[in-house]
Each structure stands twice: as C-alpha cells, then as structure tokens.
PDB file of C-alpha atoms and ligand atoms in Angstrom:
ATOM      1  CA  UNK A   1      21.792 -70.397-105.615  1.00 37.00           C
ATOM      2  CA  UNK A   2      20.846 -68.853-109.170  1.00 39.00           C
ATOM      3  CA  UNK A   3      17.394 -68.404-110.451  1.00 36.00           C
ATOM      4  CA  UNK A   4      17.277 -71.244-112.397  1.00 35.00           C
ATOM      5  CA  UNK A   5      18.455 -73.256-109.601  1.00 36.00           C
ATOM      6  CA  UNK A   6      15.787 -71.284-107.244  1.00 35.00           C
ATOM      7  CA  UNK A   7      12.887 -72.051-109.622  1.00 35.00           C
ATOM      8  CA  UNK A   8      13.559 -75.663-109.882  1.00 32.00           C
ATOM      9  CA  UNK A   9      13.995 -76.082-105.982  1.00 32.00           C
ATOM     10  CA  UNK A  10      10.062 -74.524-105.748  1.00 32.00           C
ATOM     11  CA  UNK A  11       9.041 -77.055-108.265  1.00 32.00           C
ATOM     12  CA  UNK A  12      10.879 -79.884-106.141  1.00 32.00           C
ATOM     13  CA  UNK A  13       9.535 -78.464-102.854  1.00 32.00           C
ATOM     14  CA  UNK A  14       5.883 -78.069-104.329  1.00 33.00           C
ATOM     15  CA  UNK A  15       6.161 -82.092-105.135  1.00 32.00           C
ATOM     16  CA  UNK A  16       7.053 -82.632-101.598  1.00 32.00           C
ATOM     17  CA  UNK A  17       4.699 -80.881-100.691  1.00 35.00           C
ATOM     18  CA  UNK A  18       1.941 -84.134 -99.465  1.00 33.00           C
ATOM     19  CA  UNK A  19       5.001 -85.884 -97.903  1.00 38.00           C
ATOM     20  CA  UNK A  20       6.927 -83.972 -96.300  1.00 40.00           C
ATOM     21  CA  UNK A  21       3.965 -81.525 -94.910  1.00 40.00           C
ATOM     22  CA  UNK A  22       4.843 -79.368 -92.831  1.00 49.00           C
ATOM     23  CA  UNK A  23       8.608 -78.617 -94.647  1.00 53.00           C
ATOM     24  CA  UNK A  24       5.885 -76.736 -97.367  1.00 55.00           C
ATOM     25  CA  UNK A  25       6.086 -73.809 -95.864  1.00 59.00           C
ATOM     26  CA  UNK A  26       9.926 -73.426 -95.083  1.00 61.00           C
ATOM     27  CA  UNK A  27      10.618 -74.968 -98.999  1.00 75.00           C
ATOM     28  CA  UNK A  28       8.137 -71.254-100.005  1.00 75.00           C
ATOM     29  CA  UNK A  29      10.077 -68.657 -97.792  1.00 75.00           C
ATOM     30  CA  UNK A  30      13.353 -70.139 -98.798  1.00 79.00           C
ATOM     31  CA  UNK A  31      12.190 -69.785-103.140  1.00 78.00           C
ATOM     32  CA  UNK A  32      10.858 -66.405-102.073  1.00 74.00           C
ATOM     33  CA  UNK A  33      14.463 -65.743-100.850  1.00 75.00           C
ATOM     34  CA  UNK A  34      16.138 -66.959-103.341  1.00 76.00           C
ATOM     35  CA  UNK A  35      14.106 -64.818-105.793  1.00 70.00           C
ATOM     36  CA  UNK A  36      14.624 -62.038-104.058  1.00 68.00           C
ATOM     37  CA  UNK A  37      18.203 -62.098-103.362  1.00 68.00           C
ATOM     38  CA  UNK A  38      18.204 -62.715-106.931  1.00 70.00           C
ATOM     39  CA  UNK A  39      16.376 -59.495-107.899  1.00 65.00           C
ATOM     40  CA  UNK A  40      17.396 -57.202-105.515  1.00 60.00           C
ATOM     41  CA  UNK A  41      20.731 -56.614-107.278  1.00 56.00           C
ATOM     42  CA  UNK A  42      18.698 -55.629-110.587  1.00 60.00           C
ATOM     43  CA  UNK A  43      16.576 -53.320-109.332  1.00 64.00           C
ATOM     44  CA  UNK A  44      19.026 -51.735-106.641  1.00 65.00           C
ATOM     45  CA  UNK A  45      22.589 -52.310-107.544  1.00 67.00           C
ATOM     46  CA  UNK A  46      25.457 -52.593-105.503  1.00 74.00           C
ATOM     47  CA  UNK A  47      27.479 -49.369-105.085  1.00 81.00           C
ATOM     48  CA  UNK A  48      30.912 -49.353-104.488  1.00 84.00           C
ATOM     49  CA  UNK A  49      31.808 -48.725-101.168  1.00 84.00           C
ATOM     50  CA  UNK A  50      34.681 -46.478-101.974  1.00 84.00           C
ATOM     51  CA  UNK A  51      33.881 -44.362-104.914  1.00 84.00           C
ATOM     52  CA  UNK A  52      29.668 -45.126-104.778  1.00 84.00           C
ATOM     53  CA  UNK A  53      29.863 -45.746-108.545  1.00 82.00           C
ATOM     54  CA  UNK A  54      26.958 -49.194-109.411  1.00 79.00           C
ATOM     55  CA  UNK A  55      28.563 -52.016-109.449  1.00 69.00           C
ATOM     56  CA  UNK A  56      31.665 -54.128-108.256  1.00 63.00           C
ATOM     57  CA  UNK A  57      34.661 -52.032-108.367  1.00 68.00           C
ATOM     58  CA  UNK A  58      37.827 -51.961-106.754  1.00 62.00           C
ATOM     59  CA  UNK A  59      37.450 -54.423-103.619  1.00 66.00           C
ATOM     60  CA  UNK A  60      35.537 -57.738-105.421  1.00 63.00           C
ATOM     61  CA  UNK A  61      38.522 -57.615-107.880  1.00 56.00           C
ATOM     62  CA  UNK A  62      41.025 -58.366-105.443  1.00 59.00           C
ATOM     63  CA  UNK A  63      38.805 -61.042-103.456  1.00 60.00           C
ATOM     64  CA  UNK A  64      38.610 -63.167-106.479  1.00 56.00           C
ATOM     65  CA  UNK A  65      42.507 -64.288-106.815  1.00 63.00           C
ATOM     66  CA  UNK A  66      44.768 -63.745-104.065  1.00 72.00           C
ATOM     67  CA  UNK A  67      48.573 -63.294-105.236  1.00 81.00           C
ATOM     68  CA  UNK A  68      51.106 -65.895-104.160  1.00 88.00           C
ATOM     69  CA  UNK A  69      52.606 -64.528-100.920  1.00 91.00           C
ATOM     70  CA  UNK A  70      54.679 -66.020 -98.098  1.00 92.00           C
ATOM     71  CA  UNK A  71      53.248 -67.394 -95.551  1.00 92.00           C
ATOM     72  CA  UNK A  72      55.021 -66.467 -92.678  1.00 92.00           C
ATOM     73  CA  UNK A  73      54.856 -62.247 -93.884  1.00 93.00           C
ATOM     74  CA  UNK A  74      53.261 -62.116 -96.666  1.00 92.00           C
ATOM     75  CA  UNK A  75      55.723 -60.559 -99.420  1.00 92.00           C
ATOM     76  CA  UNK A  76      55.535 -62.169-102.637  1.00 91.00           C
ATOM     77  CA  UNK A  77      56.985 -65.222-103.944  1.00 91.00           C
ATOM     78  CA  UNK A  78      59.251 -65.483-106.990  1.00 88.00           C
ATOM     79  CA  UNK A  79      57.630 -67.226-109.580  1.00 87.00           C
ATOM     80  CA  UNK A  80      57.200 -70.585-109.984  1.00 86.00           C
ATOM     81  CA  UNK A  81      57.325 -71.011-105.711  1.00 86.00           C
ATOM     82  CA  UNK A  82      53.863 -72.649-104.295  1.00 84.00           C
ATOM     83  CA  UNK A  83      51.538 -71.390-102.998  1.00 77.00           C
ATOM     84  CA  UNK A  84      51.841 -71.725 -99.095  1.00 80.00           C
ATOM     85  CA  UNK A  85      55.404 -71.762 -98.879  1.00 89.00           C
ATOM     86  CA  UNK A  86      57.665 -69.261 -96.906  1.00 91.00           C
ATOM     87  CA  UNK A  87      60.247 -66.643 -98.800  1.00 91.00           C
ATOM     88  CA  UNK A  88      64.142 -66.996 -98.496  1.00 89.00           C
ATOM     89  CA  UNK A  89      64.114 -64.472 -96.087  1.00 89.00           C
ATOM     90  CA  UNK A  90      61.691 -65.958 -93.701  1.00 90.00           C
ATOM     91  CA  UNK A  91      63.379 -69.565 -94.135  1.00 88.00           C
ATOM     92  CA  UNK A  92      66.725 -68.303 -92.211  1.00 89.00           C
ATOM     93  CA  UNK A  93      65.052 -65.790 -89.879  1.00 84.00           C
ATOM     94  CA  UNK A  94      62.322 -66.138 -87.434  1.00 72.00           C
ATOM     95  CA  UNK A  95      59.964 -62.949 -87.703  1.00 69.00           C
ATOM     96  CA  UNK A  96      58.020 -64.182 -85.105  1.00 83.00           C
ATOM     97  CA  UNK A  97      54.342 -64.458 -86.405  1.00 93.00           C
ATOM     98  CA  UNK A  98      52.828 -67.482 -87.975  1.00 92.00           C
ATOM     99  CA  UNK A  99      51.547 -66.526 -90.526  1.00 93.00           C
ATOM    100  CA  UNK A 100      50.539 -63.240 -92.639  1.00 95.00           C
ATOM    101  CA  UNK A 101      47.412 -63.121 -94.433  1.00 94.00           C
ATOM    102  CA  UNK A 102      46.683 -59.666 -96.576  1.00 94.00           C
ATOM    103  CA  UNK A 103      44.527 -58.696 -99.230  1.00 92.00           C
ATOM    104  CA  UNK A 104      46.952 -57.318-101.489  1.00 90.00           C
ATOM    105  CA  UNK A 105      49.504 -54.859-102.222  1.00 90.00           C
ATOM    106  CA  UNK A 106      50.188 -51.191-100.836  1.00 92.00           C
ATOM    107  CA  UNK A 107      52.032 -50.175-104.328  1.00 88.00           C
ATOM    108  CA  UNK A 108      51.813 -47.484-106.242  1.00 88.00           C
ATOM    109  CA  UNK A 109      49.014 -47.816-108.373  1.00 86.00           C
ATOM    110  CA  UNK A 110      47.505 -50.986-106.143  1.00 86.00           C
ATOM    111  CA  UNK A 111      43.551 -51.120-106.402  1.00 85.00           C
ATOM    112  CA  UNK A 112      44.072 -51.250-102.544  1.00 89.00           C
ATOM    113  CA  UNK A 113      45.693 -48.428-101.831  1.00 90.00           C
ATOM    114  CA  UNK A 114      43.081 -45.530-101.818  1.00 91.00           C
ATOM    115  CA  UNK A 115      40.579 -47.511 -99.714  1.00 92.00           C
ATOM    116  CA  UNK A 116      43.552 -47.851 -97.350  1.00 94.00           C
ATOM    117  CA  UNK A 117      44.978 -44.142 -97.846  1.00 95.00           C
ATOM    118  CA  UNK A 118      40.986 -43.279 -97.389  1.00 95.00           C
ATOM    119  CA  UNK A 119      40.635 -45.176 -94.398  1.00 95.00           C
ATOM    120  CA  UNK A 120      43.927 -43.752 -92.654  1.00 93.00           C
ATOM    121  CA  UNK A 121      44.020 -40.186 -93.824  1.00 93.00           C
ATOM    122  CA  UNK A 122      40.497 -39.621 -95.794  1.00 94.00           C
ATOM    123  CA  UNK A 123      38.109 -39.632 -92.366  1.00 95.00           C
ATOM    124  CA  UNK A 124      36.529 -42.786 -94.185  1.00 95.00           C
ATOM    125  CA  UNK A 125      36.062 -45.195 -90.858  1.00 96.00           C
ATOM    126  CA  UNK A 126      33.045 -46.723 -92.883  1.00 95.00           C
ATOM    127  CA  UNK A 127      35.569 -48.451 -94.916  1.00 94.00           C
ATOM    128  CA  UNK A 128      36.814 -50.768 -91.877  1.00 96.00           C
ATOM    129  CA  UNK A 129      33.415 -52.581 -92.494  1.00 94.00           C
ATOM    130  CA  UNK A 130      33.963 -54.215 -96.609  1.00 91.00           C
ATOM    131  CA  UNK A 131      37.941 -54.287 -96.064  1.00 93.00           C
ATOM    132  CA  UNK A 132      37.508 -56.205 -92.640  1.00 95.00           C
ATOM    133  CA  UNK A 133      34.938 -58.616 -94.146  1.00 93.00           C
ATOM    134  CA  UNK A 134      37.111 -59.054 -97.362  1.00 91.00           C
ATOM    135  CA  UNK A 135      39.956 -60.233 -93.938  1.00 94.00           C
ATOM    136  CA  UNK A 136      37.473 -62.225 -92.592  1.00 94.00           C
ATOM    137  CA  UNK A 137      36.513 -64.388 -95.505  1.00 91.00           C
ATOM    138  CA  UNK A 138      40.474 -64.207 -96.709  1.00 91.00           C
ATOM    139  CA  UNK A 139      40.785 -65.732 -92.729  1.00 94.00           C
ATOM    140  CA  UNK A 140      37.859 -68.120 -93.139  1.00 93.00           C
ATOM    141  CA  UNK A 141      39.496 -69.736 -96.612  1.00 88.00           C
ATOM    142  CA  UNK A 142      43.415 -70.041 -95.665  1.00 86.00           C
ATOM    143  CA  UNK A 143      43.987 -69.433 -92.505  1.00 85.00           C
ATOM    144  CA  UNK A 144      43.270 -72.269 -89.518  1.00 83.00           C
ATOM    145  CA  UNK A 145      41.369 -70.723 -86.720  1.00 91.00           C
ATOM    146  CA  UNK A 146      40.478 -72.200 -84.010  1.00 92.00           C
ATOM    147  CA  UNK A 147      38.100 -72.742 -81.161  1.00 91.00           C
ATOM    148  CA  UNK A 148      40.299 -70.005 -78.827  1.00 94.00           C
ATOM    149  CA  UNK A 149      41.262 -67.630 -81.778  1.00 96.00           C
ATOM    150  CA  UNK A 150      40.986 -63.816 -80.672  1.00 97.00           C
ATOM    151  CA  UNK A 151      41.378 -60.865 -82.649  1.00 98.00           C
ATOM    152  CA  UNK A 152      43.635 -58.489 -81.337  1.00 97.00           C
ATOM    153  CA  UNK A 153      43.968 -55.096 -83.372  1.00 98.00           C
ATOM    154  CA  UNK A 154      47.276 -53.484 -83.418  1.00 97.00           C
ATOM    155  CA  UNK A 155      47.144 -50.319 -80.873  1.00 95.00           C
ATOM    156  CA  UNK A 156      47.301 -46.777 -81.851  1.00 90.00           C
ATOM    157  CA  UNK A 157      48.502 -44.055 -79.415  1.00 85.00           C
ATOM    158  CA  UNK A 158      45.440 -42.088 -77.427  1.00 82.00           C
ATOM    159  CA  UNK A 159      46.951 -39.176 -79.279  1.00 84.00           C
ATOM    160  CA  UNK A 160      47.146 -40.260 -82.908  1.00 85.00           C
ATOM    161  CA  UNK A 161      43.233 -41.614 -82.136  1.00 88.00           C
ATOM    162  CA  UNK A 162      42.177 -38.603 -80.327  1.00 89.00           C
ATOM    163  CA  UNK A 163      43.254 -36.637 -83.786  1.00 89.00           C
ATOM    164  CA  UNK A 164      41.723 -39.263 -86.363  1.00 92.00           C
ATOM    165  CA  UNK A 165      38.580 -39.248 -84.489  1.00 95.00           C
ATOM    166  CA  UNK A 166      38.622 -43.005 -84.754  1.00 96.00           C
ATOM    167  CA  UNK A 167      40.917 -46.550 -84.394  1.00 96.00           C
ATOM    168  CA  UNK A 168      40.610 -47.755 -87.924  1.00 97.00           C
ATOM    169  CA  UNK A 169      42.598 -51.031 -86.368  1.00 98.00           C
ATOM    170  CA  UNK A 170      40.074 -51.554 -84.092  1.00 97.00           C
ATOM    171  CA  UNK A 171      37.039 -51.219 -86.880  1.00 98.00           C
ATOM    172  CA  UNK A 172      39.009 -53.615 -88.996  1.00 98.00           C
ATOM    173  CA  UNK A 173      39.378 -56.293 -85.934  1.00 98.00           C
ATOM    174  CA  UNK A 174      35.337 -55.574 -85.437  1.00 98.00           C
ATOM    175  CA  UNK A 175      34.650 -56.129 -88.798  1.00 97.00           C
ATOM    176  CA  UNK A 176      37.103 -59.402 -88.930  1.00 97.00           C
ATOM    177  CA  UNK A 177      34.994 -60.602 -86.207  1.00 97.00           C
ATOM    178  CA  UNK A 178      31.640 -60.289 -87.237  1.00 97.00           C
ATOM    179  CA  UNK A 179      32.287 -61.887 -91.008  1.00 95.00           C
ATOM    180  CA  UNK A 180      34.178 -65.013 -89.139  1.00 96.00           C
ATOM    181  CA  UNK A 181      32.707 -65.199 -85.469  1.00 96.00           C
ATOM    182  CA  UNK A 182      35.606 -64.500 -83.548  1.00 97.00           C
ATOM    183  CA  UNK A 183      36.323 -62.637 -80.620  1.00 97.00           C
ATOM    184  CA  UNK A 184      37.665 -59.498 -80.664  1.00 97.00           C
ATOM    185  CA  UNK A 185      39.774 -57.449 -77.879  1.00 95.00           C
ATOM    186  CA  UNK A 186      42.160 -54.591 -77.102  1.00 94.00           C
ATOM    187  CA  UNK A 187      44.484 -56.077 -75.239  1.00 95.00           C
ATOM    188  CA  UNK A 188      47.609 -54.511 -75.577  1.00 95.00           C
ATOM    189  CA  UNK A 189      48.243 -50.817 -75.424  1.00 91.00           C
ATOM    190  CA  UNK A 190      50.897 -48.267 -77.093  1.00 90.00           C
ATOM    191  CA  UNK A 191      52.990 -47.098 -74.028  1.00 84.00           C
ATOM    192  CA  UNK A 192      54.629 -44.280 -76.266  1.00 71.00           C
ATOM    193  CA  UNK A 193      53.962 -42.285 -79.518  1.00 65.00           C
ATOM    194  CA  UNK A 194      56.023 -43.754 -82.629  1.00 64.00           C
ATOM    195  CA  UNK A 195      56.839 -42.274 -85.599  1.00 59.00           C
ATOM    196  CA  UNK A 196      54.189 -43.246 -88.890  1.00 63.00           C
ATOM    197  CA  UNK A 197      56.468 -46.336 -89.839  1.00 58.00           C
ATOM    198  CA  UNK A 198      55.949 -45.518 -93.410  1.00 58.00           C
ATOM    199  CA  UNK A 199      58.015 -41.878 -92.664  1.00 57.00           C
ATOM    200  CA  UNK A 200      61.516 -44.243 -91.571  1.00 56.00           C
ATOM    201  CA  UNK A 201      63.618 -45.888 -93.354  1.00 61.00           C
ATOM    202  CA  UNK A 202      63.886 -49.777 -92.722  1.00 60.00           C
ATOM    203  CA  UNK A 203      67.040 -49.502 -89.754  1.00 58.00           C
ATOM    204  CA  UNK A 204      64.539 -46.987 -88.183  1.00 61.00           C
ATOM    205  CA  UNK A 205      61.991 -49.135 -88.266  1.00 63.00           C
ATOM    206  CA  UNK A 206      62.536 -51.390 -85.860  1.00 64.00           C
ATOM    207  CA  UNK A 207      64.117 -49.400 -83.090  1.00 66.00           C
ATOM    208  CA  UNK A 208      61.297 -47.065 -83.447  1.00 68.00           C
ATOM    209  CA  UNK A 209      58.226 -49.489 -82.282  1.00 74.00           C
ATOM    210  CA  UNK A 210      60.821 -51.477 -79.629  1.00 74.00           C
ATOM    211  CA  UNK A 211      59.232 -51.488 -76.178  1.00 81.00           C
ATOM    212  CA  UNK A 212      56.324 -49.540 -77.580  1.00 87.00           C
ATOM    213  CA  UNK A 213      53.810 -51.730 -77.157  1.00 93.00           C
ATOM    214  CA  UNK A 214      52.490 -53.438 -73.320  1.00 93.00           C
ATOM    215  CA  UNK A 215      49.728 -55.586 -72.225  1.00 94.00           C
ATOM    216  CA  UNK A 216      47.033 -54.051 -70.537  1.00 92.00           C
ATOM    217  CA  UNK A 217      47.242 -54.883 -67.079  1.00 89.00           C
ATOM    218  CA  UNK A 218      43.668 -56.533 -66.393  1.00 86.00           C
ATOM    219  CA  UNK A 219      43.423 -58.095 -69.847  1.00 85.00           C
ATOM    220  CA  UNK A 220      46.573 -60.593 -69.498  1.00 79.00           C
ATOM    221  CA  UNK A 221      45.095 -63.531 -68.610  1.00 83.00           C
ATOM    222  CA  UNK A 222      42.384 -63.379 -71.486  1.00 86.00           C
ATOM    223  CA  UNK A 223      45.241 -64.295 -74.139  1.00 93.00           C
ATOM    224  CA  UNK A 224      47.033 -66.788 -71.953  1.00 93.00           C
ATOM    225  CA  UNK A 225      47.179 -70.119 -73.650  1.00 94.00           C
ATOM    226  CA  UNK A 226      45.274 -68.457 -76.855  1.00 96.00           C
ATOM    227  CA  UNK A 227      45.858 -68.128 -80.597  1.00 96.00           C
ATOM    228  CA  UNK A 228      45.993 -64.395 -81.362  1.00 97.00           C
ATOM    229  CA  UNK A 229      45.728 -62.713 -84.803  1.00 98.00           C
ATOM    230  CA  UNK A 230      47.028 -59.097 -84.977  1.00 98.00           C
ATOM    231  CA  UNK A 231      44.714 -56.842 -87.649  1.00 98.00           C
ATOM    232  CA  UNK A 232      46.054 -53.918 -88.827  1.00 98.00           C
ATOM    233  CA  UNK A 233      45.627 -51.905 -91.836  1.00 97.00           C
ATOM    234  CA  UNK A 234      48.990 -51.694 -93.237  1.00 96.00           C
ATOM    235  CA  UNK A 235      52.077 -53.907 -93.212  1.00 94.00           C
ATOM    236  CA  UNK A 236      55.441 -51.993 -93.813  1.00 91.00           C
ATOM    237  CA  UNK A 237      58.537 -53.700 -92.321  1.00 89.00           C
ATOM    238  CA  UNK A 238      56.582 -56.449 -90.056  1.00 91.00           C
ATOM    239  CA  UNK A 239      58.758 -54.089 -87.247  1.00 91.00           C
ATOM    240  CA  UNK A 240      55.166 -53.000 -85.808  1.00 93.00           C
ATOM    241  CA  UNK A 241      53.890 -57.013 -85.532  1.00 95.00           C
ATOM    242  CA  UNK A 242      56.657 -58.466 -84.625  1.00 94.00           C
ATOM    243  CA  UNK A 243      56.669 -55.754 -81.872  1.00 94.00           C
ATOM    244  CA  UNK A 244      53.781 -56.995 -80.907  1.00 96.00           C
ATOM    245  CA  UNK A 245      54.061 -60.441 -81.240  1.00 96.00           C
ATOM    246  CA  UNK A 246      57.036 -59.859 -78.768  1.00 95.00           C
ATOM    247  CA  UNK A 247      54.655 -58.366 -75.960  1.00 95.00           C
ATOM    248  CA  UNK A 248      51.787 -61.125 -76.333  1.00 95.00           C
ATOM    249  CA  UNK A 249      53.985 -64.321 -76.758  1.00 94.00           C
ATOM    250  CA  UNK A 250      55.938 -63.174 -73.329  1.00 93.00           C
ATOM    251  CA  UNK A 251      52.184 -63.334 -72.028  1.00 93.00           C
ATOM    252  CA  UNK A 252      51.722 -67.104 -72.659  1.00 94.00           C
ATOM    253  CA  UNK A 253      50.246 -66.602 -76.479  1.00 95.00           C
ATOM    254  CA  UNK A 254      50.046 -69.725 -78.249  1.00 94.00           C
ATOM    255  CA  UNK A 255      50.438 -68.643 -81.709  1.00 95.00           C
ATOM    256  CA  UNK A 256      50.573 -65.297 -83.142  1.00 96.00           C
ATOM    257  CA  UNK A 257      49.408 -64.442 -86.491  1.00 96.00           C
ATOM    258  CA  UNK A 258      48.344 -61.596 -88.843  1.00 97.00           C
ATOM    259  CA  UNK A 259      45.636 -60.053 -90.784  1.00 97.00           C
ATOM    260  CA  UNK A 260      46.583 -56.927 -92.459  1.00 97.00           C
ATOM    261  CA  UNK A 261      45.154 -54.814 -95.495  1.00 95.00           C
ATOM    262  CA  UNK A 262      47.755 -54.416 -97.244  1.00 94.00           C
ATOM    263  CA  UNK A 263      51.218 -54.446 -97.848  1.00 94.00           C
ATOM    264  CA  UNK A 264      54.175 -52.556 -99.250  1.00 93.00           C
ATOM    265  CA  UNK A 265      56.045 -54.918-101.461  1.00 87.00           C
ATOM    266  CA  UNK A 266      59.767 -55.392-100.298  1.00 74.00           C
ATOM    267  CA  UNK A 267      61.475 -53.669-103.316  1.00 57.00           C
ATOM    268  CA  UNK A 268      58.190 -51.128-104.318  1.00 38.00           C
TER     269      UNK A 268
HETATM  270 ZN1   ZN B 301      34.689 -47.781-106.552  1.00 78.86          ZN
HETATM  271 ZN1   ZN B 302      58.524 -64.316 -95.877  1.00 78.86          ZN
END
C-alpha cells in the first residue's frame, strides 16, 4: 500500500470511526504501519545482500521477469515458444521431474552467478536466506503446491559438508519453506562421494550420481503418497535430480519436482 493510499485509508478509518467502534483502533496501528513501512526504506535503505552496496542490486532484478524456460527442466525456449510449454528435448524424453522452476541462468556473466559461486565456494551460507525466498515466491507464483508438498533438499556427502562447514541445499530448502509454508526434510542421503558435476563432461554426468543417492531408512514413509520438490542450488545436466527423482518415486512419491538457483544453459 503506498503513502498516498495509507493516508487516505486513515482518513476513511477516522470516518468510521462512530460506526464501526471498536475497528478504530486496528484502522490506527494498521496507518501507523503503513507509514512506517513506508519510511523505513528512506531513512535506512536496503543493502544488498551480496555486495552490501544501498539499494536493490543484483537479486530484485531477476525477480521482476522470469525468462521463458521449459517446464519440465527449465532450459530456455526458442523464441516465439509460450510460456509454460516443454522444450523438444523434453517432448521425446521423460527426465523424470515435473517440473523445473529456477531463478535464472548460471552463464558467464549471469547476475546470478556470484551469489551462487558465493554461496558454494565463498563461505557465504547467509545467502541461502534472499535466494531461497526469491524460490519461494518464484514457487508461490507458477508452481501448484499442494496441501502434502514437502521440500526435500538435494543431499551433499558428510564429507563435502564437513569441509564447507555448512549444507547450502539444506539452507535453501529452509529458506523455501519459511517464504511459502511448506515442510521441509532430509530425507534422502548421498551413499557415496561424487565428483562436482560441473568438473564432467555430460556422458560423465550421469553415470557419476547413478545409485548415489538412498532414502533414509526411518524417513520413508514421510514421502509416501506426497508431492516432493527437490531444492538445490545449481542445475547442470538434471543427472543429479533425476537421480534423485529415481530414489523417491521408487518410494511411492507422487510427483517430483524442482526448485533450483540456477542453471547452466544447454549450449553456454
Ligand atoms: Zn549487490
Ligand atoms: Zn525441457
């Protein structure tokens, strides 16, 4: 609501005021709100969660106009496709997810790439919290949760988190869950150490994640039934979600879907 807006609520409120009684006092503490949420940003501006420079940077451009991507894994579409259909690709193979939602691109040059690179390799966990809220409302506006949806975040090996300090998939899925009030759980476990899937080339890709990933024994039954969206920071191949979409539909998943970062564009 903008100032303007805020002001002329108080005056409609105020006029209420002998009617509606006791609504007086909730009609004040909402303008005083609204004037304050107003004001706060002038007097204490945002900084940018990456770089701490005043003002929207980075992030907030990328939430404003998602890119055309498919549906089903999220590359981009030629131009002149719609919006919400699925690539050639996708059309004649099954990749075995849903859908793929992301926030943008992993390119070179991509606005999204050093909060990701920062995130993985720059001992920034604090950026889990904007990027998974950014998922969240990208979740909230085109994807179709549901009643049973749970967040599962893509494993990482005890070692690779033991070294890292920190499970930035698991910060992500917290963060996802908080902005769109959804469940959240580690269900499914890395039985073996992979190679970074960024390292292999394409061939290698899937090979190297096959049979990596398990249920955890006690946890089984929570996603029976279920809708389950995978978060993860980065999307390379699919190889790693499809991996996993492998493990949890054997378990009785309903529907498997993604929420990822970003992703490295097919020919980049
Ligand atoms: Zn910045
Ligand atoms: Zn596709």
């Amino acid at each position: 609501m903008g100032l303007l807006q805020g002001a002329f609520f108080c005056a409609w409120g105020a006029t209420g005021w002998g009617v509606r009684g006791s609504k007086w006092s909730m009609d004040i503490s909402d303008w005083i709100e609204n004037i304050s949420n107003e004001l706060v940003p002038w007097v204490y501006p945002a900084l940018c969660d990456l770089c701490g420079a005043p003002g929207p940077c980075g992030l907030h451009v990328l939430q404003a106009c998602p890119e055309p991507r498919c549906v089903r894994c999220a590359s981009l579409l030629p131009e002149g496709v719609a919006a919400g259909s699925s690539c050639a690709d996708c059309v004649v193979r099954s990749p075995g997810l849903t859908s793929v939602l992301v926030l943008g691109s992993y390119g070179e040059g991509a606005p999204l790439k050093p909060w990701v690179m920062a995130l993985k390799h720059g001992g920034r966990p604090d950026l889990a919290q904007p990027l998974g809220a950014c998922l969240g409302e990208r979740l909230l506006e085109f994807g179709t949760p549901s009643a049973d949806t749970l967040l599962v975040p893509v494993p990482l090996h005890f070692w690779r988190r033991m070294q890292r300090g920190y499970d930035q998939a698991a910060l992500l899925a917290r963060a996802v869950s908080r902005r769109a009030d959804l469940p959240w759980g580690s269900v499914l476990y890395r039985r073996r150490a992979t190679w970074a899937q960024g390292s292999l080339l394409s061939q290698g890709r899937a090979s190297n994640v096959q049979d990596a990933f398990e249920l955890h024994p006690d946890r089984g039954t929570l996603v029976r039934g279920r809708e389950v969206y995978l978060v993860d920071d980065v999307y390379t191949s699919g190889a790693t979600l499809w991996a996993c979409a492998k493990v949890l539909r054997r378990a009785g998943v309903r529907r498997v879907g993604a929420l990822v970062v970003a992703r490295a564009e097919r020919f980049a």
